[in-house]
CSV table of C-alpha atoms in Angstrom, one decimal:
chain,number,residue,atom,x,y,z
A,1,MET,CA,-1.9,-0.9,12.8
A,2,ILE,CA,-3.7,-4.0,11.9
A,3,LEU,CA,-6.5,-5.7,14.6
A,4,GLU,CA,-4.7,-8.9,15.9
A,5,LYS,CA,-6.8,-12.1,16.6
A,6,ASN,CA,-10.0,-11.2,18.7
A,7,GLU,CA,-8.7,-7.5,19.1
A,8,LYS,CA,-11.0,-5.8,19.7
A,9,PHE,CA,-10.8,-1.3,18.9
A,10,GLU,CA,-12.7,0.5,20.8
A,11,ILE,CA,-12.6,5.3,20.4
A,12,SER,CA,-12.2,7.5,23.3
A,13,GLU,CA,-12.9,11.3,23.4
A,14,SER,CA,-9.5,12.1,22.2
A,15,MET,CA,-9.3,10.6,19.1
A,16,ILE,CA,-12.4,11.6,17.6
A,17,PRO,CA,-10.9,14.2,15.2
A,18,PRO,CA,-11.4,18.6,16.2
A,19,LYS,CA,-13.8,19.4,13.0
A,20,MET,CA,-16.2,16.4,13.9
A,21,THR,CA,-18.7,18.0,15.7
A,22,VAL,CA,-20.3,14.3,17.5
A,23,THR,CA,-21.0,12.7,20.2
A,24,ILE,CA,-19.3,10.2,21.4
A,25,GLU,CA,-22.2,7.8,21.1
A,26,ASP,CA,-21.7,9.2,17.1
A,27,ALA,CA,-18.1,8.7,16.8
A,28,ARG,CA,-19.1,4.7,19.4
A,29,ILE,CA,-21.5,3.9,16.6
A,30,VAL,CA,-19.1,4.9,14.0
A,31,ALA,CA,-16.0,3.1,15.4
A,32,GLU,CA,-18.1,-0.4,15.7
A,33,THR,CA,-19.1,0.2,11.3
A,34,PHE,CA,-15.5,1.3,11.4
A,35,GLY,CA,-14.2,-1.6,13.3
A,36,ASP,CA,-16.2,-4.1,11.5
A,37,LEU,CA,-14.5,-2.5,7.9
A,38,ARG,CA,-10.9,-3.1,9.2
A,39,MET,CA,-11.5,-6.9,10.0
A,40,ARG,CA,-12.6,-7.0,6.9
A,41,TYR,CA,-9.5,-5.5,4.9
A,42,HIS,CA,-7.2,-7.4,7.7
A,43,ALA,CA,-8.7,-10.6,6.5
A,44,ALA,CA,-8.2,-9.0,2.7
A,45,ILE,CA,-4.6,-8.2,3.1
A,46,LYS,CA,-3.8,-11.8,4.6
A,47,GLU,CA,-5.5,-13.7,1.6
A,48,ILE,CA,-3.0,-11.0,-0.9
A,49,SER,CA,-0.1,-11.6,1.6
A,50,THR,CA,-0.8,-15.6,1.4
A,51,LYS,CA,-0.8,-15.4,-2.8
A,52,LEU,CA,2.5,-13.3,-3.2
A,53,GLU,CA,3.9,-16.5,-0.4
A,54,VAL,CA,3.1,-18.8,-2.1
A,55,LEU,CA,3.6,-17.7,-5.9
A,56,ASP,CA,7.1,-16.8,-3.6
A,57,ASN,CA,7.7,-20.4,-2.9
A,58,GLU,CA,6.9,-21.6,-6.0
A,59,PHE,CA,9.2,-19.2,-8.0
A,60,SER,CA,11.9,-20.1,-5.3
A,61,LEU,CA,11.3,-24.2,-5.7
A,62,ARG,CA,10.8,-23.8,-9.6
A,63,HIS,CA,13.6,-21.5,-10.6
A,64,ASP,CA,15.8,-21.8,-7.1
A,65,TYR,CA,15.4,-17.4,-7.3
A,66,ASN,CA,12.8,-15.4,-4.1
A,67,PRO,CA,12.0,-12.4,-6.7
A,68,ILE,CA,10.2,-11.1,-3.3
A,69,HIS,CA,12.9,-9.4,-1.0
A,70,HIS,CA,10.1,-9.0,1.9
A,71,MET,CA,6.5,-7.5,2.5
A,72,GLU,CA,4.7,-4.8,4.3
A,73,CYS,CA,1.0,-4.7,5.8
A,74,ARG,CA,-1.1,-2.0,6.3
A,75,LEU,CA,-3.7,-0.6,7.5
A,76,LYS,CA,-4.5,3.1,7.7
A,77,SER,CA,-5.7,4.7,11.2
A,78,ILE,CA,-8.5,7.0,11.8
A,79,LYS,CA,-6.4,9.9,11.4
A,80,SER,CA,-4.9,9.3,8.4
A,81,ILE,CA,-8.8,8.5,6.5
A,82,VAL,CA,-10.1,11.5,7.8
A,83,ASP,CA,-7.7,13.4,7.1
A,84,LYS,CA,-7.7,11.7,3.4
A,85,ILE,CA,-12.0,12.3,3.5
A,86,GLU,CA,-11.1,16.4,3.9
A,87,ARG,CA,-8.7,16.0,1.4
A,88,LYS,CA,-11.3,14.8,-0.8
A,89,GLY,CA,-14.4,17.2,0.2
A,90,TRP,CA,-16.3,14.7,1.0
A,91,PRO,CA,-18.7,14.2,3.8
A,92,MET,CA,-17.7,13.0,6.4
A,93,GLU,CA,-19.7,10.0,7.2
A,94,ILE,CA,-18.8,6.4,7.1
A,95,GLU,CA,-20.5,5.9,3.5
A,96,SER,CA,-17.1,8.4,2.5
A,97,VAL,CA,-14.4,5.4,4.4
A,98,TYR,CA,-15.8,3.5,1.1
A,99,LYS,CA,-14.4,5.7,-1.3
A,100,ILE,CA,-11.2,5.1,0.1
A,101,MET,CA,-9.5,2.3,-2.2
A,102,ASP,CA,-6.0,2.0,-0.3
A,103,PHE,CA,-7.6,1.6,3.4
A,104,ALA,CA,-5.4,-1.6,2.6
A,105,GLY,CA,-1.9,-2.2,1.5
A,106,VAL,CA,0.5,-4.7,0.6
A,107,ARG,CA,4.3,-3.6,-0.3
A,108,VAL,CA,6.0,-5.3,-2.5
A,109,ILE,CA,9.8,-5.0,-2.3
A,110,CYS,CA,11.6,-6.8,-4.9
A,111,ASN,CA,15.3,-7.6,-5.7
A,112,TYR,CA,15.0,-6.1,-9.3
A,113,VAL,CA,13.4,-4.1,-11.4
A,114,ASP,CA,12.1,-7.5,-14.0
A,115,ASP,CA,10.9,-9.1,-10.3
A,116,VAL,CA,7.8,-6.3,-10.3
A,117,TYR,CA,6.6,-7.1,-13.8
A,118,THR,CA,6.6,-11.1,-12.7
A,119,VAL,CA,5.1,-10.3,-9.5
A,120,GLU,CA,2.6,-7.9,-10.6
A,121,GLU,CA,1.7,-10.7,-13.5
A,122,SER,CA,1.8,-14.0,-11.5
A,123,LEU,CA,-0.7,-11.9,-9.0
A,124,LEU,CA,-3.0,-11.2,-11.9
A,125,ARG,CA,-3.1,-14.6,-13.6
A,126,GLN,CA,-5.1,-15.8,-10.2
A,127,ASP,CA,-8.7,-16.0,-11.3
A,128,ASP,CA,-10.5,-14.8,-7.6
A,129,ILE,CA,-8.0,-11.4,-8.6
A,130,LYS,CA,-10.1,-8.6,-10.1
A,131,LEU,CA,-7.7,-5.8,-11.2
A,132,LEU,CA,-9.7,-2.1,-10.5
A,133,LYS,CA,-6.9,0.2,-11.3
A,134,ARG,CA,-2.8,0.2,-12.4
A,135,LYS,CA,0.0,3.0,-12.0
A,136,ASP,CA,3.1,2.6,-13.0
A,137,TYR,CA,5.6,5.1,-11.7
A,138,ILE,CA,8.5,3.5,-12.9
A,139,SER,CA,7.7,3.4,-16.4
A,140,ASN,CA,6.7,6.8,-15.8
A,141,PRO,CA,8.7,8.4,-12.9
A,142,LYS,CA,6.2,11.2,-11.2
A,143,GLU,CA,8.1,15.0,-11.1
A,144,SER,CA,9.3,14.3,-7.6
A,145,GLY,CA,11.3,10.7,-8.6
A,146,TYR,CA,9.0,8.6,-7.2
A,147,ARG,CA,9.0,4.7,-9.0
A,148,SER,CA,6.7,2.6,-7.5
A,149,LEU,CA,4.1,0.1,-9.2
A,150,HIS,CA,0.3,0.8,-8.1
A,151,LEU,CA,-2.6,-1.5,-8.1
A,152,VAL,CA,-5.6,-1.7,-6.3
A,153,VAL,CA,-7.1,-5.3,-7.0
A,154,GLU,CA,-9.6,-6.9,-5.8
A,155,ILE,CA,-10.0,-9.8,-3.4
A,156,PRO,CA,-12.9,-12.1,-2.3
A,157,ILE,CA,-13.2,-12.4,1.5
A,158,PHE,CA,-15.7,-15.6,3.0
A,159,LEU,CA,-16.8,-14.8,6.2
A,160,SER,CA,-19.8,-16.7,8.6
A,161,ASP,CA,-22.2,-14.6,6.7
A,162,LYS,CA,-21.4,-13.7,3.2
A,163,THR,CA,-18.7,-12.9,0.9
A,164,TYR,CA,-16.8,-9.5,0.6
A,165,ASN,CA,-15.7,-8.2,-2.4
A,166,MET,CA,-12.5,-5.6,-0.6
A,167,PRO,CA,-10.1,-3.2,-2.6
A,168,VAL,CA,-6.5,-4.0,-1.7
A,169,GLU,CA,-3.7,-1.2,-2.8
A,170,VAL,CA,-0.4,-3.1,-4.0
A,171,GLN,CA,3.1,-1.3,-3.7
A,172,ILE,CA,5.8,-3.1,-5.9
A,173,ARG,CA,8.9,-2.1,-6.2
A,174,THR,CA,12.3,-2.6,-5.5
A,175,ILE,CA,14.8,-2.1,-3.2
A,176,ALA,CA,16.3,0.9,-3.9
A,177,MET,CA,12.7,2.4,-4.8
A,178,ASP,CA,12.0,1.5,-1.6
A,179,THR,CA,14.5,3.3,0.0
A,180,TRP,CA,14.6,6.4,-1.8
A,181,ALA,CA,11.1,6.5,-1.0
A,182,SER,CA,11.0,6.1,2.8
A,183,LEU,CA,13.7,8.6,3.0
A,184,GLU,CA,12.0,10.9,0.8
A,185,HIS,CA,8.7,10.8,3.0
A,186,GLU,CA,10.4,11.2,6.4
A,187,LEU,CA,12.1,14.4,4.6
A,188,LYS,CA,8.5,15.6,3.2
A,189,TYR,CA,6.6,14.6,6.8
A,190,LYS,CA,9.4,15.8,8.9
A,191,ARG,CA,8.9,19.9,7.9
A,192,LYS,CA,6.0,21.9,8.0
A,193,GLU,CA,6.1,23.8,5.3
A,194,GLU,CA,6.7,22.7,1.7
A,195,MET,CA,10.6,21.2,-0.2
A,196,PRO,CA,12.7,23.8,-0.8
A,197,GLU,CA,12.6,23.3,-4.8
A,198,ASN,CA,17.0,22.8,-4.0
A,199,VAL,CA,15.9,19.8,-1.7
A,200,ALA,CA,13.5,18.8,-3.8
A,201,GLN,CA,15.9,18.9,-6.9
A,202,GLU,CA,18.4,16.9,-5.2
A,203,LEU,CA,16.0,14.6,-4.5
A,204,ARG,CA,15.2,14.3,-7.6
A,205,LYS,CA,18.9,13.5,-9.0
A,206,CYS,CA,19.4,10.9,-6.3
A,207,ALA,CA,16.1,9.0,-7.3
A,208,LYS,CA,18.0,9.5,-11.2
A,209,ALA,CA,20.9,7.8,-9.7
A,210,MET,CA,19.5,5.2,-7.2
A,211,ALA,CA,17.4,4.0,-10.9
A,212,GLU,CA,20.3,3.7,-12.6
A,213,VAL,CA,21.9,1.6,-10.0
A,214,ASP,CA,18.8,-0.3,-10.5
A,215,THR,CA,19.0,-1.0,-14.3
A,216,THR,CA,22.9,-1.7,-13.1
A,217,MET,CA,22.5,-4.5,-11.0
A,218,GLU,CA,20.4,-5.7,-13.2
A,219,ARG,CA,22.2,-6.5,-15.5
A,220,ILE,CA,25.3,-7.9,-13.6
A,221,HIS,CA,22.7,-10.0,-12.0
A,222,LYS,CA,22.0,-11.5,-15.5
A,223,MET,CA,25.2,-12.3,-16.4
A,224,PHE,CA,25.2,-15.6,-13.9
């Protein structure tokens, strides 16, 4: 969920996680801070998205080709934030929320693997973008078969009172990588128990096959 203009973020008793021993009054204070933080992250997402759109448009004008197929944006929900804090073993307080680097995310879907690194290079070349973290799961796929390039970048946003430097996670992957990741996520989170090894093995085979498709399609693309 991304807050639209003038949309207010409010909390109710049903939104307070069961493990949090706080009153509704305390929760409202947290919600006010949380809502302000979401607003800042929303602004950061807009900044990153605009930069990527401008880069894609420039590439189209100069090379008659768009490296970005489409983009998706997201902000973590309260439940996702609480779940992550619990997994990390951090104290359940607002300070822990500030530690979460993937609060805001932009997913960039490209046509080909080369486009992934073209988009990365173009984005990081900008003076107001600072790279905080990089994980290349394309060159080094996860054991599950997952492939994607993950960047955590810091970008300034200018509000009426001050300038904030906000971290945003940018995931860049191909259409094939995104298709596999979406289906794997659906299978993984649909089941309550751990995924059987035979299913995990089949998924790894699919990931490898789709990576081969990526390589073949890029080779064909370069023939023209």
